[in-house]
mmCIF file of C-alpha atoms in Angstrom:
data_model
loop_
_atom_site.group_PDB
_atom_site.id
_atom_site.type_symbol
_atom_site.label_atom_id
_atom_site.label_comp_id
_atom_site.label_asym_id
_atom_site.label_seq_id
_atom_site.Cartn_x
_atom_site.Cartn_y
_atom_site.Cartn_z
ATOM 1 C CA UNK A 1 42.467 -104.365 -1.065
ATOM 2 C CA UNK A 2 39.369 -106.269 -1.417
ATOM 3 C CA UNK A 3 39.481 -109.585 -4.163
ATOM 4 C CA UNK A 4 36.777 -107.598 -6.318
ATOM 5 C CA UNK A 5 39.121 -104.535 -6.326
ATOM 6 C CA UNK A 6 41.885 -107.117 -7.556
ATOM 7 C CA UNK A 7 39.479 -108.323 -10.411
ATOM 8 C CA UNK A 8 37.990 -105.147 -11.706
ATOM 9 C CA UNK A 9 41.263 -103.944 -12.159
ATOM 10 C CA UNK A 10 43.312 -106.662 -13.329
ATOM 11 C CA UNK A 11 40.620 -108.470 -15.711
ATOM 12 C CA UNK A 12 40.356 -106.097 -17.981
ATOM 13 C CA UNK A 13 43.147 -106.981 -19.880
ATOM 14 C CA UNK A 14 42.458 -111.169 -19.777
ATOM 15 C CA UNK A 15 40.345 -110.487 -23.334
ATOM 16 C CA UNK A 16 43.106 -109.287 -25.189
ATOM 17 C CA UNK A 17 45.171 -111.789 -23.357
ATOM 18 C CA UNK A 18 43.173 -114.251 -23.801
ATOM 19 C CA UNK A 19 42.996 -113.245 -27.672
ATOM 20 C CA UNK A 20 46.769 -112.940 -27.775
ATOM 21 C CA UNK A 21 47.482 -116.500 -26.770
ATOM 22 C CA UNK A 22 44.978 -117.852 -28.332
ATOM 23 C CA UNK A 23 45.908 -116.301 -31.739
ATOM 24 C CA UNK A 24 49.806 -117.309 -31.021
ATOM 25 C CA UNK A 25 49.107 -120.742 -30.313
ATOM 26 C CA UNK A 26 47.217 -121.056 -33.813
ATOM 27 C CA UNK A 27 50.175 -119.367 -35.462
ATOM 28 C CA UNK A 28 52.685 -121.635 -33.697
ATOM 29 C CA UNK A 29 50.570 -124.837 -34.976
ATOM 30 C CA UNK A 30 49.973 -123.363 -38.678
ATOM 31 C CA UNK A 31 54.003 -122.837 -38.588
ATOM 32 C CA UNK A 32 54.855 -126.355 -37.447
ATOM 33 C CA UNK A 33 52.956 -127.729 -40.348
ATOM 34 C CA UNK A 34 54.344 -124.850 -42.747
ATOM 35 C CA UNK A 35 57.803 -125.401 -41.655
ATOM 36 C CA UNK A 36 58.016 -129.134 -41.424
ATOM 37 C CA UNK A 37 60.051 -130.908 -43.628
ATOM 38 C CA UNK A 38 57.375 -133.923 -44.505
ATOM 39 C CA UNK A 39 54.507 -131.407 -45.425
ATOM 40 C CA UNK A 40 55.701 -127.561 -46.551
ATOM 41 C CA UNK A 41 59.204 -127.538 -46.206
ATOM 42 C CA UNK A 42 58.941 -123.330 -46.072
ATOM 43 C CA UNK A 43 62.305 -122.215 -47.103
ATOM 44 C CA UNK A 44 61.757 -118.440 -45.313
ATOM 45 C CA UNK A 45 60.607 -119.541 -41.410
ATOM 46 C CA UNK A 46 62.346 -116.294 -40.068
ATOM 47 C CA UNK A 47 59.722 -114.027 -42.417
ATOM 48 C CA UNK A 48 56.897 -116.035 -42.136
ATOM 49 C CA UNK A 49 57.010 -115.513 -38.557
ATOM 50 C CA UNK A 50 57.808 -112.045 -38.377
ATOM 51 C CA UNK A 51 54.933 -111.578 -40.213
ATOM 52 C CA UNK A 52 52.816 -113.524 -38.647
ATOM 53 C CA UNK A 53 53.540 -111.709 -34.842
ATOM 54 C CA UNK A 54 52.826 -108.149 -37.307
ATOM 55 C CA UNK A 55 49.989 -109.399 -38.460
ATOM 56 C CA UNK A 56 49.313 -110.135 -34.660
ATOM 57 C CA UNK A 57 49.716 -106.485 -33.510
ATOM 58 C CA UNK A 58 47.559 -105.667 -35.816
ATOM 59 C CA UNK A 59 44.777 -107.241 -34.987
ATOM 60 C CA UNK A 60 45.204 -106.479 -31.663
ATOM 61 C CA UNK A 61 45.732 -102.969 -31.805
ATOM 62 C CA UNK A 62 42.795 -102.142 -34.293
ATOM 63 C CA UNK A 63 40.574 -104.269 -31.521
ATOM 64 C CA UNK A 64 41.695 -102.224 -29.098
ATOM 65 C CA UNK A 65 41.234 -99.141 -30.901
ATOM 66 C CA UNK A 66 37.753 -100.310 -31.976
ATOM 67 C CA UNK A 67 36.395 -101.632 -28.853
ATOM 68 C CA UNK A 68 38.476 -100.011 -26.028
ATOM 69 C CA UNK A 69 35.877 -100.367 -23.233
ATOM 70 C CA UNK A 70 35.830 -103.987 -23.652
ATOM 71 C CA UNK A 71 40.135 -104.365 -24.034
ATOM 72 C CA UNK A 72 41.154 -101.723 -22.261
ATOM 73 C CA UNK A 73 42.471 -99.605 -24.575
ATOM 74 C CA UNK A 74 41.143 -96.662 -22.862
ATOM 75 C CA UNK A 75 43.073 -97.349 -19.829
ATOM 76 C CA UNK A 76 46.491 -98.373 -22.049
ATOM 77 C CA UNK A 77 46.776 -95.344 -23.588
ATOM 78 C CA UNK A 78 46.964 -93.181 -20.465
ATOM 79 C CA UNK A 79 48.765 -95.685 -18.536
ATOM 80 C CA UNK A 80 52.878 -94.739 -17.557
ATOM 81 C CA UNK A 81 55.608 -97.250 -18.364
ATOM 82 C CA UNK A 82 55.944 -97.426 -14.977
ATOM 83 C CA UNK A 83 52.612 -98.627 -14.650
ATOM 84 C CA UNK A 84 52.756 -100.911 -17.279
ATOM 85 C CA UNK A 85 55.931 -102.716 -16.090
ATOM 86 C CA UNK A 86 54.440 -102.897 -12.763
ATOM 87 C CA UNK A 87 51.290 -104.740 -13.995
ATOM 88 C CA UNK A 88 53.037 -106.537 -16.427
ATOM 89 C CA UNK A 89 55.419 -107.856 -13.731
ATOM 90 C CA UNK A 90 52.311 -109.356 -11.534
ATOM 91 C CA UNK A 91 51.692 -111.453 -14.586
ATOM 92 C CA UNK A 92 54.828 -113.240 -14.657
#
């Protein structure tokens, strides 16, 4: 298999990656300050978060559904578990 094979294939899902963990890293910081106990002191850090990672999904899934050439959602949607776990595992 030729590198550009590799790419074409692979890189179609490093946007909504790369929009993933950017969006979880802002989360995580907005929770530290939320949650610390000199600044917010939130009493409810288990909601908040839960939340937060639905309010996550959906973002992500209404890009996906609105832009699927450009995510991938197209090629989500027919893909097998099997499939999935098998790209997913190249990722680890």
């Amino acid at each position: 298999m030729s590198d550009s094979t590799f790419y074409k294939r692979h890189c179609i899902y490093f946007p909504a990656m790369a929009g993933w963990f950017i969006t979880s890293a802002a989360l995580s910081s907005y929770n530290k300050v939320i949650f610390g106990q000199d600044r917010g002191a939130f009493p409810c850090p288990l909601l908040l978060t839960s939340l937060h990672f639905f309010v996550q999904w959906v973002f992500s899934y209404s890009a996906s559904a609105l832009f699927p050439d450009f995510f991938g959602g197209a090629v989500v949607k027919k893909m097998s578990w099997k499939t999935y776990l098998g790209e997913f595992v190249q990722f680890i």
